[in-house]
Amino acid sequence: MRPPPGTTGPVPLPMPKFAAAARSALADTGLRRNLRGGIAAAREREAAAAAELGGWDDLREAGRAIRDAALLDLDAHLEELERAVTEAGGTVHWAADAAEACEIVTGLVRAAGADEVVKASSATTREIGLTAALARAGVTARETALADLAVQLGDDEPSHLLSPALHRDRAEIRELFRRTMPAAGPDLTDDPAGLAAAVRVHLRERFLRARVAVTGANFLVAETGTLVVLESEGNARMCLTLPGTLISVAGIDKVVPTWADMEVFLQLLPRSSSGDRMTPYVATSTGVTAGDGPRAFHLVLLDNGRTRALADEVGRTALRCIRCSACMNVCPVYERAGGRAYGPVYPGPIGAILTPQLRGVDSAADASLPYASTLCGACADVCPVKIDIPDVLVHLRGTVVESRRRRPVPPPELMLMRGLAWTMGDPRRYETALRRGTRWARLLSRGGRIRRLPGLLGKWTEARDLPAPPSESFRAWWTRRRP
């Protein structure tokens, strides 16, 4: 019997480099059409919502200042958060990495005697691979947000932080629901209201029978130990209130010091993510209250590379991120390549700077992400907490280069650059190489253009022609013309 979609499957292969992973998306005209339409609409809504506030830039500056202050004193705020959660009847667990976080959650689910959990949308649980880890333990995780459910039922990968199924149109989602949700019926249309109604019917029984819910968190308020979740469908609120055991997995970077800080973020996040003045559902949960909500609350605080990023004075600004997705909606690279080329968790410009810091740059895929950008700066212009993403990208490119220098066998690019440095370090070597190189380049040219260079140099001519060099170099011309 085949397991439920999205719960198990083959062991994922290592991600290819960004350029290789993006090729299939660039060739998929339907995908590009869906992305272009969805992103353009989101971009317009967000711009209009930001323009409504006369002091939008001042609000962004306030958000930046709060996030920076929280990160600089993160240890103190985390201790305060743990104390507040414990006093409110909750339990705090600390996870150094993804494996430890999955082990903690799996143990808590088993202790509750559950073989199924309902799950609210969470990039952090995707980051640690929780659904697959639970499946290996015999526990089925049911996504409850419409877009995440569509991704799960289709054995797909999310392509956007806010709208994981952005790469699918309504007709595709209707056909998917008709195949995988018997209660939807054959007469299901692609009307959004009809799709939402079918999902409600599909999930109602699962909500009512669930013993355990797993959520993420948009923010963690240190002074009160409060979990804050923003959403638009109400499914996360059901997860927070109906099951007897609530498990929330959140990165240590989600902490804000006080309730007063939420005044800023409850204005910034909706306008930058969905173009709304306020998110339809703002759910808050503090500990355990007798006779109301879950009987047990567990907060799993995840590091998984965040303290390493925090130690980087330039890179730590990525931890300001409030997961709004505004940077994706203005990025020309993301609009054409989609989200899956960035990996399974954090797509777009924020993924290009966050993933390499959380995972390191040892793999070819992670090392390629800082280069997945034109450095146009549009992402920095719209970021609600003023992350200078291009600056971090350039910084991480330097990190990638330095990591390659330490390899026992240098990569071909580094060997080439070392050879060039040796050649150009001596005038005679340089002039000899210039003469021979010019001769060979002119042999490769046709009509004054070189359309294909050999070997590694061929990357340059994949997208452009190279002008053939002149028969006489400037140095030779200058020597000949001097009196």
Short mmCIF file of C-alpha atoms in Angstrom, two decimals:
data_model
loop_
_atom_site.label_atom_id
_atom_site.label_comp_id
_atom_site.label_asym_id
_atom_site.label_seq_id
_atom_site.Cartn_x
_atom_site.Cartn_y
_atom_site.Cartn_z
CA MET A 1 0.00 0.00 0.00
CA ARG A 2 1.36 3.41 -0.94
CA PRO A 3 1.87 5.80 2.01
CA PRO A 4 -0.08 9.07 2.07
CA PRO A 5 1.39 11.71 -0.26
CA GLY A 6 4.02 13.92 1.26
CA THR A 7 4.79 11.63 4.22
CA THR A 8 7.51 9.31 2.96
CA GLY A 9 9.24 8.58 -0.30
CA PRO A 10 12.72 8.07 -1.65
CA VAL A 11 15.70 9.57 0.10
CA PRO A 12 16.17 13.01 -1.48
CA LEU A 13 19.18 13.33 -3.74
CA PRO A 14 21.67 16.13 -3.12
CA MET A 15 20.49 19.42 -4.57
CA PRO A 16 22.25 20.49 -7.77
CA LYS A 17 23.76 23.92 -8.17
CA PHE A 18 21.25 26.73 -8.53
CA ALA A 19 21.90 27.25 -12.25
CA ALA A 20 21.33 23.56 -13.01
CA ALA A 21 18.24 23.35 -10.77
CA ALA A 22 16.72 26.41 -12.44
CA ARG A 23 16.93 25.08 -16.01
CA SER A 24 13.72 23.04 -15.83
CA ALA A 25 11.81 26.03 -14.43
CA LEU A 26 13.12 28.30 -17.17
CA ALA A 27 11.88 25.82 -19.78
CA ASP A 28 8.43 25.44 -18.18
CA THR A 29 6.27 28.14 -19.76
CA GLY A 30 3.23 27.26 -17.63
CA LEU A 31 5.21 27.60 -14.43
CA ARG A 32 6.65 30.92 -15.51
CA ARG A 33 3.20 32.20 -16.45
CA ASN A 34 1.79 31.25 -13.02
CA LEU A 35 4.73 32.83 -11.23
CA ARG A 36 4.59 36.02 -13.26
CA GLY A 37 0.87 36.52 -12.65
CA GLY A 38 0.94 35.67 -8.96
CA ILE A 39 4.01 37.75 -8.20
CA ALA A 40 2.81 40.80 -10.13
CA ALA A 41 -0.49 40.82 -8.22
CA ALA A 42 1.28 40.45 -4.87
CA ARG A 43 3.75 43.20 -5.75
CA GLU A 44 0.95 45.64 -6.55
CA ARG A 45 -0.96 44.87 -3.35
CA GLU A 46 2.12 45.29 -1.19
CA ALA A 47 3.11 48.59 -2.80
CA ALA A 48 -0.41 49.97 -2.34
CA ALA A 49 -0.55 48.87 1.31
CA ALA A 50 2.83 50.43 2.10
CA ALA A 51 1.86 53.69 0.39
CA GLU A 52 -1.16 54.04 2.71
CA LEU A 53 1.15 54.77 5.63
CA GLY A 54 2.87 58.13 5.46
CA GLY A 55 5.63 56.97 7.78
CA TRP A 56 6.33 53.60 6.15
CA ASP A 57 10.09 54.10 6.10
CA ASP A 58 10.07 55.15 9.76
CA LEU A 59 8.13 51.97 10.57
CA ARG A 60 10.72 49.90 8.67
CA GLU A 61 13.49 51.59 10.64
CA ALA A 62 11.70 50.77 13.90
CA GLY A 63 11.43 47.13 12.82
CA ARG A 64 15.11 47.03 11.96
CA ALA A 65 16.10 48.53 15.31
CA ILE A 66 13.94 46.11 17.31
CA ARG A 67 15.25 43.06 15.47
CA ASP A 68 18.88 44.16 15.80
CA ALA A 69 18.49 44.86 19.52
CA ALA A 70 16.82 41.48 20.05
CA LEU A 71 19.64 39.66 18.25
CA LEU A 72 22.40 41.47 20.11
CA ASP A 73 20.91 40.43 23.49
CA LEU A 74 19.49 37.13 22.27
CA ASP A 75 20.84 35.06 25.15
CA ALA A 76 19.10 37.21 27.76
CA HIS A 77 15.82 37.27 25.83
CA LEU A 78 15.85 33.49 25.40
CA GLU A 79 16.35 32.99 29.12
CA GLU A 80 13.46 35.37 29.81
CA LEU A 81 11.31 33.52 27.27
CA GLU A 82 12.04 30.15 28.85
CA ARG A 83 11.18 31.48 32.29
CA ALA A 84 7.89 33.01 31.08
CA VAL A 85 6.81 29.88 29.18
CA THR A 86 7.59 27.67 32.17
CA GLU A 87 5.70 29.94 34.57
CA ALA A 88 2.69 29.78 32.21
CA GLY A 89 2.65 25.98 32.40
CA GLY A 90 4.56 25.17 29.22
CA THR A 91 7.76 23.21 28.67
CA VAL A 92 10.76 24.50 26.72
CA HIS A 93 13.06 22.14 24.80
CA TRP A 94 16.38 23.20 23.24
CA ALA A 95 17.47 21.66 19.92
CA ALA A 96 20.98 22.21 18.61
CA ASP A 97 20.18 20.93 15.13
CA ALA A 98 17.46 19.44 12.93
CA ALA A 99 18.06 15.86 14.08
CA GLU A 100 17.67 16.77 17.73
CA ALA A 101 14.53 18.82 17.04
CA CYS A 102 12.92 15.93 15.14
CA GLU A 103 13.86 13.52 17.92
CA ILE A 104 12.25 15.78 20.53
CA VAL A 105 9.02 16.22 18.56
CA THR A 106 8.79 12.52 17.71
CA GLY A 107 9.23 11.62 21.38
CA LEU A 108 6.50 14.05 22.44
CA VAL A 109 4.07 12.68 19.83
CA ARG A 110 4.74 9.11 20.95
CA ALA A 111 4.26 10.12 24.60
CA ALA A 112 0.84 11.52 23.67
CA GLY A 113 -0.09 8.17 22.11
CA ALA A 114 -0.77 9.69 18.68
CA ASP A 115 -0.12 8.22 15.24
CA GLU A 116 -1.33 11.34 13.41
CA VAL A 117 -0.78 15.06 13.92
CA VAL A 118 -2.32 18.13 12.36
CA LYS A 119 0.22 20.68 11.25
CA ALA A 120 0.07 24.40 10.55
CA SER A 121 2.21 25.99 7.86
CA SER A 122 5.80 26.38 9.07
CA ALA A 123 9.06 26.97 7.23
CA THR A 124 10.95 25.90 10.36
CA THR A 125 9.41 22.41 10.38
CA ARG A 126 10.24 22.13 6.67
CA GLU A 127 13.80 23.19 7.50
CA ILE A 128 14.25 20.25 9.88
CA GLY A 129 12.41 17.73 7.67
CA LEU A 130 9.86 17.01 10.39
CA THR A 131 7.18 15.40 8.22
CA ALA A 132 9.59 12.77 6.93
CA ALA A 133 11.00 12.18 10.42
CA LEU A 134 7.53 11.61 11.84
CA ALA A 135 6.70 9.26 8.95
CA ARG A 136 9.76 7.15 9.78
CA ALA A 137 8.36 6.86 13.32
CA GLY A 138 4.97 5.75 11.99
CA VAL A 139 3.26 9.12 12.48
CA THR A 140 1.36 10.88 9.70
CA ALA A 141 1.55 14.68 9.59
CA ARG A 142 -1.46 16.35 7.96
CA GLU A 143 -0.94 19.81 6.53
CA THR A 144 -3.91 22.08 7.22
CA ALA A 145 -3.21 25.25 5.20
CA LEU A 146 -4.77 25.01 1.73
CA ALA A 147 -1.58 25.70 -0.22
CA ASP A 148 0.55 23.42 1.97
CA LEU A 149 -2.09 20.69 1.66
CA ALA A 150 -1.96 21.02 -2.13
CA VAL A 151 1.84 20.67 -2.03
CA GLN A 152 1.61 17.63 0.25
CA LEU A 153 -1.11 15.86 -1.71
CA GLY A 154 0.80 16.43 -4.94
CA ASP A 155 4.11 15.11 -3.53
CA ASP A 156 5.45 18.51 -4.52
CA GLU A 157 7.90 21.03 -3.14
CA PRO A 158 6.87 24.53 -1.99
CA SER A 159 7.88 27.40 -4.23
CA HIS A 160 7.06 30.48 -2.12
CA LEU A 161 7.17 31.33 1.58
CA LEU A 162 3.68 32.82 1.71
CA SER A 163 2.04 30.84 -1.12
CA PRO A 164 3.75 27.43 -1.31
CA ALA A 165 1.58 26.36 -4.28
CA LEU A 166 2.11 29.56 -6.27
CA HIS A 167 3.53 27.52 -9.15
CA ARG A 168 0.14 25.77 -9.63
CA ASP A 169 -2.95 27.42 -11.08
CA ARG A 170 -6.50 26.86 -9.81
CA ALA A 171 -7.31 24.28 -12.47
CA GLU A 172 -4.32 22.17 -11.45
CA ILE A 173 -5.30 22.37 -7.78
CA ARG A 174 -8.88 21.38 -8.62
CA GLU A 175 -7.71 18.29 -10.47
CA LEU A 176 -5.36 17.43 -7.63
CA PHE A 177 -8.15 17.71 -5.04
CA ARG A 178 -10.51 15.64 -7.19
CA ARG A 179 -7.91 12.85 -7.33
CA THR A 180 -6.81 12.86 -3.71
CA MET A 181 -9.82 14.06 -1.70
CA PRO A 182 -12.82 11.73 -2.22
CA ALA A 183 -15.14 14.10 -0.35
CA ALA A 184 -14.47 16.83 -2.93
CA GLY A 185 -16.59 15.02 -5.52
CA PRO A 186 -16.35 15.04 -9.31
CA ASP A 187 -18.25 18.34 -9.65
CA LEU A 188 -15.61 20.39 -7.83
CA THR A 189 -14.87 23.64 -9.70
CA ASP A 190 -11.78 25.82 -9.63
CA ASP A 191 -13.65 28.61 -7.85
CA PRO A 192 -11.55 29.63 -4.79
CA ALA A 193 -14.55 29.46 -2.47
CA GLY A 194 -15.36 25.96 -3.70
CA LEU A 195 -11.77 24.79 -3.25
CA ALA A 196 -11.68 26.20 0.27
CA ALA A 197 -14.99 24.52 1.13
CA ALA A 198 -13.69 21.16 -0.07
CA VAL A 199 -10.60 21.54 2.10
CA ARG A 200 -12.74 22.40 5.15
CA VAL A 201 -14.74 19.20 4.70
CA HIS A 202 -11.54 17.21 4.21
CA LEU A 203 -9.90 18.60 7.34
CA ARG A 204 -12.83 18.87 9.76
CA GLU A 205 -12.72 15.26 10.93
CA ARG A 206 -8.93 15.37 11.22
CA PHE A 207 -9.07 18.45 13.43
CA LEU A 208 -11.70 16.90 15.69
CA ARG A 209 -9.85 13.61 16.21
CA ALA A 210 -6.31 15.04 16.47
CA ARG A 211 -4.53 14.55 19.78
CA VAL A 212 -1.45 16.53 18.79
CA ALA A 213 -0.86 19.67 16.72
CA VAL A 214 2.46 20.97 15.45
CA THR A 215 2.93 24.63 14.54
CA GLY A 216 5.66 27.14 13.94
CA ALA A 217 5.65 30.73 15.16
CA ASN A 218 5.95 34.13 13.56
CA PHE A 219 7.10 35.70 16.81
CA LEU A 220 7.88 34.67 20.40
CA VAL A 221 7.30 37.41 22.98
CA ALA A 222 9.96 37.02 25.66
CA GLU A 223 8.33 39.02 28.46
CA THR A 224 5.12 36.93 28.48
CA GLY A 225 6.18 33.65 26.85
CA THR A 226 3.56 34.14 24.14
CA LEU A 227 3.47 32.38 20.78
CA VAL A 228 2.20 34.65 17.96
CA VAL A 229 0.95 33.14 14.67
CA LEU A 230 -0.36 35.19 11.74
CA GLU A 231 -2.47 33.48 9.08
CA SER A 232 -5.35 33.99 6.68
CA GLU A 233 -7.40 30.76 6.89
CA GLY A 234 -7.99 29.96 10.56
CA ASN A 235 -6.38 26.52 10.39
CA ALA A 236 -3.49 27.51 12.67
CA ARG A 237 -5.97 28.75 15.25
CA MET A 238 -7.64 25.34 15.14
CA CYS A 239 -4.25 23.73 15.73
CA LEU A 240 -3.58 26.04 18.66
CA THR A 241 -6.87 25.33 20.41
CA LEU A 242 -8.41 21.91 19.59
CA PRO A 243 -5.80 19.14 20.22
CA GLY A 244 -4.79 18.20 23.75
CA THR A 245 -1.06 18.60 23.05
CA LEU A 246 0.45 21.57 21.23
CA ILE A 247 4.05 21.42 19.99
CA SER A 248 5.55 24.57 18.49
CA VAL A 249 8.91 24.52 16.72
CA ALA A 250 10.55 27.93 16.32
CA GLY A 251 13.98 29.27 15.53
CA ILE A 252 15.74 31.12 18.33
CA ASP A 253 15.76 34.17 16.06
CA LYS A 254 11.96 34.57 16.33
CA VAL A 255 12.18 36.24 19.76
CA VAL A 256 10.99 39.83 20.30
CA PRO A 257 11.54 41.36 23.73
CA THR A 258 8.15 42.88 24.62
CA TRP A 259 4.47 43.05 23.66
CA ALA A 260 4.98 46.68 22.67
CA ASP A 261 7.26 45.49 19.86
CA MET A 262 4.35 43.63 18.29
CA GLU A 263 2.70 46.96 17.46
CA VAL A 264 5.41 47.47 14.85
CA PHE A 265 5.47 43.97 13.40
CA LEU A 266 1.69 43.59 13.20
CA GLN A 267 1.77 46.53 10.80
CA LEU A 268 4.91 45.59 8.87
CA LEU A 269 4.28 41.90 8.24
CA PRO A 270 0.74 41.99 6.74
CA ARG A 271 1.54 44.85 4.39
CA SER A 272 4.80 43.29 3.23
CA SER A 273 3.47 39.75 2.84
CA SER A 274 -0.09 39.90 1.52
CA GLY A 275 -0.73 43.61 1.05
CA ASP A 276 -3.29 43.62 3.89
CA ARG A 277 -3.65 46.27 6.56
CA MET A 278 -4.00 43.46 9.06
CA THR A 279 -3.77 39.70 8.85
CA PRO A 280 -7.25 38.07 9.07
CA TYR A 281 -6.17 35.84 11.96
CA VAL A 282 -3.66 36.87 14.61
CA ALA A 283 -3.55 33.98 17.07
CA THR A 284 -1.69 34.23 20.36
CA SER A 285 -1.12 31.41 22.83
CA THR A 286 0.49 31.60 26.26
CA GLY A 287 1.20 28.40 28.14
CA VAL A 288 -1.65 26.24 29.45
CA THR A 289 -5.01 27.36 30.83
CA ALA A 290 -7.25 24.88 32.65
CA GLY A 291 -10.38 24.09 30.67
CA ASP A 292 -9.34 26.16 27.65
CA GLY A 293 -7.10 25.07 24.79
CA PRO A 294 -4.37 22.42 24.94
CA ARG A 295 -3.61 20.61 28.17
CA ALA A 296 0.11 20.44 27.36
CA PHE A 297 2.27 23.00 25.55
CA HIS A 298 5.82 22.29 24.35
CA LEU A 299 8.06 24.90 22.74
CA VAL A 300 11.05 23.54 20.80
CA LEU A 301 13.66 26.26 20.31
CA LEU A 302 15.86 25.50 17.32
CA ASP A 303 19.42 26.66 16.67
CA ASN A 304 20.44 24.71 13.54
CA GLY A 305 23.13 27.15 12.45
CA ARG A 306 21.60 30.35 13.81
CA THR A 307 24.26 31.02 16.42
CA ARG A 308 26.90 30.58 13.71
CA ALA A 309 25.11 33.17 11.60
CA LEU A 310 24.79 35.41 14.64
CA ALA A 311 28.57 35.45 15.02
CA ASP A 312 28.97 36.92 11.51
CA GLU A 313 28.72 40.71 11.79
CA VAL A 314 27.57 41.09 8.19
CA GLY A 315 25.59 37.89 7.75
CA ARG A 316 23.65 38.17 11.00
CA THR A 317 21.36 40.77 9.44
CA ALA A 318 19.64 37.88 7.64
CA LEU A 319 18.30 36.80 11.04
CA ARG A 320 16.20 39.97 11.14
CA CYS A 321 13.93 38.35 8.55
CA ILE A 322 10.24 38.14 9.51
CA ARG A 323 9.41 35.77 6.60
CA CYS A 324 7.20 38.21 4.69
CA SER A 325 8.28 37.15 1.14
CA ALA A 326 8.40 40.75 -0.16
CA CYS A 327 11.93 40.21 -1.52
CA MET A 328 10.73 37.31 -3.71
CA ASN A 329 7.98 39.37 -5.27
CA VAL A 330 10.43 41.94 -6.68
CA CYS A 331 13.32 39.62 -7.57
CA PRO A 332 13.85 39.14 -11.34
CA VAL A 333 15.75 35.90 -10.74
CA TYR A 334 13.04 34.36 -8.56
CA GLU A 335 10.30 35.42 -10.98
CA ARG A 336 11.94 33.41 -13.76
CA ALA A 337 13.45 30.48 -11.85
CA GLY A 338 10.77 29.91 -9.21
CA GLY A 339 11.40 28.77 -5.68
CA ARG A 340 12.37 25.13 -5.99
CA ALA A 341 15.80 25.87 -7.47
CA TYR A 342 16.79 27.43 -4.11
CA GLY A 343 16.15 24.22 -2.18
CA PRO A 344 13.15 22.87 -0.29
CA VAL A 345 12.86 25.49 2.46
CA TYR A 346 13.80 29.15 1.93
CA PRO A 347 13.36 30.41 -1.65
CA GLY A 348 14.19 33.73 -3.23
CA PRO A 349 16.73 36.36 -2.14
CA ILE A 350 16.31 35.62 1.57
CA GLY A 351 16.98 31.95 0.88
CA ALA A 352 20.12 32.89 -1.04
CA ILE A 353 21.58 34.47 2.11
CA LEU A 354 19.92 32.46 4.88
CA THR A 355 20.43 28.88 3.68
CA PRO A 356 24.23 29.17 3.15
CA GLN A 357 24.58 30.55 6.67
CA LEU A 358 22.43 27.89 8.32
CA ARG A 359 23.94 25.01 6.35
CA GLY A 360 27.39 26.29 5.45
CA VAL A 361 28.88 26.51 1.95
CA ASP A 362 30.56 23.10 1.74
CA SER A 363 28.10 21.65 -0.77
CA ALA A 364 28.02 22.87 -4.37
CA ALA A 365 24.31 23.70 -4.09
CA ASP A 366 24.67 25.88 -0.99
CA ALA A 367 27.80 27.56 -2.35
CA SER A 368 25.94 28.49 -5.54
CA LEU A 369 23.08 30.34 -3.80
CA PRO A 370 24.92 33.66 -3.16
CA TYR A 371 25.42 33.87 -6.93
CA ALA A 372 21.68 33.49 -7.67
CA SER A 373 21.23 37.24 -7.94
CA THR A 374 21.76 40.18 -10.24
CA LEU A 375 22.54 42.41 -7.21
CA CYS A 376 19.92 44.87 -8.49
CA GLY A 377 18.96 45.86 -4.93
CA ALA A 378 15.18 45.70 -5.35
CA CYS A 379 14.96 43.23 -2.45
CA ALA A 380 16.69 45.64 -0.07
CA ASP A 381 14.35 48.45 -1.12
CA VAL A 382 11.22 46.54 -0.06
CA CYS A 383 12.49 44.59 2.97
CA PRO A 384 10.36 45.68 5.95
CA VAL A 385 13.30 45.28 8.36
CA LYS A 386 15.89 46.78 5.99
CA ILE A 387 18.10 43.76 5.37
CA ASP A 388 20.73 44.81 2.82
CA ILE A 389 20.50 41.53 0.93
CA PRO A 390 22.95 42.48 -1.89
CA ASP A 391 25.58 43.40 0.72
CA VAL A 392 25.18 40.01 2.42
CA LEU A 393 25.29 38.24 -0.97
CA VAL A 394 28.64 39.84 -1.81
CA HIS A 395 29.93 38.98 1.66
CA LEU A 396 28.89 35.34 1.26
CA ARG A 397 30.51 35.16 -2.17
CA GLY A 398 33.74 36.05 -0.43
CA THR A 399 33.07 33.29 2.11
CA VAL A 400 32.62 30.80 -0.73
CA VAL A 401 35.90 31.84 -2.34
CA GLU A 402 37.76 31.57 0.97
CA SER A 403 36.32 28.12 1.63
CA ARG A 404 37.61 26.95 -1.75
CA ARG A 405 41.13 28.11 -0.92
CA ARG A 406 41.22 25.65 1.98
CA ARG A 407 40.40 22.59 -0.10
CA PRO A 408 43.19 19.99 -0.54
CA VAL A 409 42.54 19.99 -4.29
CA PRO A 410 41.68 23.48 -5.54
CA PRO A 411 38.63 23.74 -7.84
CA PRO A 412 39.30 24.42 -11.55
CA GLU A 413 38.28 28.06 -11.28
CA LEU A 414 40.80 28.72 -8.51
CA MET A 415 43.56 26.91 -10.42
CA LEU A 416 42.77 29.05 -13.44
CA MET A 417 42.95 32.26 -11.42
CA ARG A 418 46.23 31.19 -9.83
CA GLY A 419 47.62 30.50 -13.28
CA LEU A 420 46.53 33.94 -14.46
CA ALA A 421 48.11 35.56 -11.40
CA TRP A 422 51.40 33.77 -12.11
CA THR A 423 51.30 34.76 -15.78
CA MET A 424 50.49 38.42 -15.13
CA GLY A 425 53.10 38.68 -12.38
CA ASP A 426 55.93 38.91 -14.91
CA PRO A 427 55.94 41.21 -18.00
CA ARG A 428 57.64 38.66 -20.25
CA ARG A 429 55.31 35.86 -19.28
CA TYR A 430 52.35 38.17 -19.78
CA GLU A 431 53.44 39.35 -23.23
CA THR A 432 54.15 35.78 -24.37
CA ALA A 433 50.75 34.59 -23.17
CA LEU A 434 49.07 37.59 -24.79
CA ARG A 435 50.62 36.89 -28.18
CA ARG A 436 49.75 33.20 -28.12
CA GLY A 437 46.29 33.79 -26.72
CA THR A 438 45.52 36.37 -29.40
CA ARG A 439 46.63 33.97 -32.11
CA TRP A 440 44.40 31.16 -30.84
CA ALA A 441 41.45 33.47 -30.22
CA ARG A 442 41.56 34.78 -33.76
CA LEU A 443 41.62 31.20 -35.05
CA LEU A 444 38.40 30.52 -33.07
CA SER A 445 36.62 33.62 -34.36
CA ARG A 446 34.14 33.78 -37.20
CA GLY A 447 33.14 37.14 -38.62
CA GLY A 448 34.93 39.00 -35.86
CA ARG A 449 33.06 37.11 -33.05
CA ILE A 450 33.91 34.10 -30.90
CA ARG A 451 30.74 32.11 -30.32
CA ARG A 452 32.20 29.30 -28.24
CA LEU A 453 35.28 29.22 -26.01
CA PRO A 454 36.77 25.86 -25.00
CA GLY A 455 36.71 24.25 -21.55
CA LEU A 456 35.81 26.28 -18.48
CA LEU A 457 35.91 29.47 -20.52
CA GLY A 458 32.86 28.16 -22.42
CA LYS A 459 30.62 29.35 -19.55
CA TRP A 460 31.23 32.91 -20.69
CA THR A 461 30.00 32.27 -24.25
CA GLU A 462 26.90 30.26 -23.26
CA ALA A 463 24.87 33.47 -23.20
CA ARG A 464 26.98 35.93 -25.20
CA ASP A 465 29.52 36.18 -28.00
CA LEU A 466 33.04 37.44 -27.39
CA PRO A 467 34.58 39.99 -29.76
CA ALA A 468 37.71 38.68 -31.45
CA PRO A 469 40.87 40.44 -30.20
CA PRO A 470 42.60 42.86 -32.58
CA SER A 471 45.61 41.65 -34.48
CA GLU A 472 47.84 44.06 -32.54
CA SER A 473 47.62 44.60 -28.78
CA PHE A 474 47.60 48.06 -27.22
CA ARG A 475 51.01 47.45 -25.66
CA ALA A 476 52.50 46.51 -29.03
CA TRP A 477 50.83 49.50 -30.70
CA TRP A 478 52.12 51.85 -27.99
CA THR A 479 55.69 50.50 -28.25
CA ARG A 480 55.62 50.88 -32.03
CA ARG A 481 54.25 54.44 -31.97
CA ARG A 482 56.55 55.81 -29.28
CA PRO A 483 59.34 58.02 -30.70
#
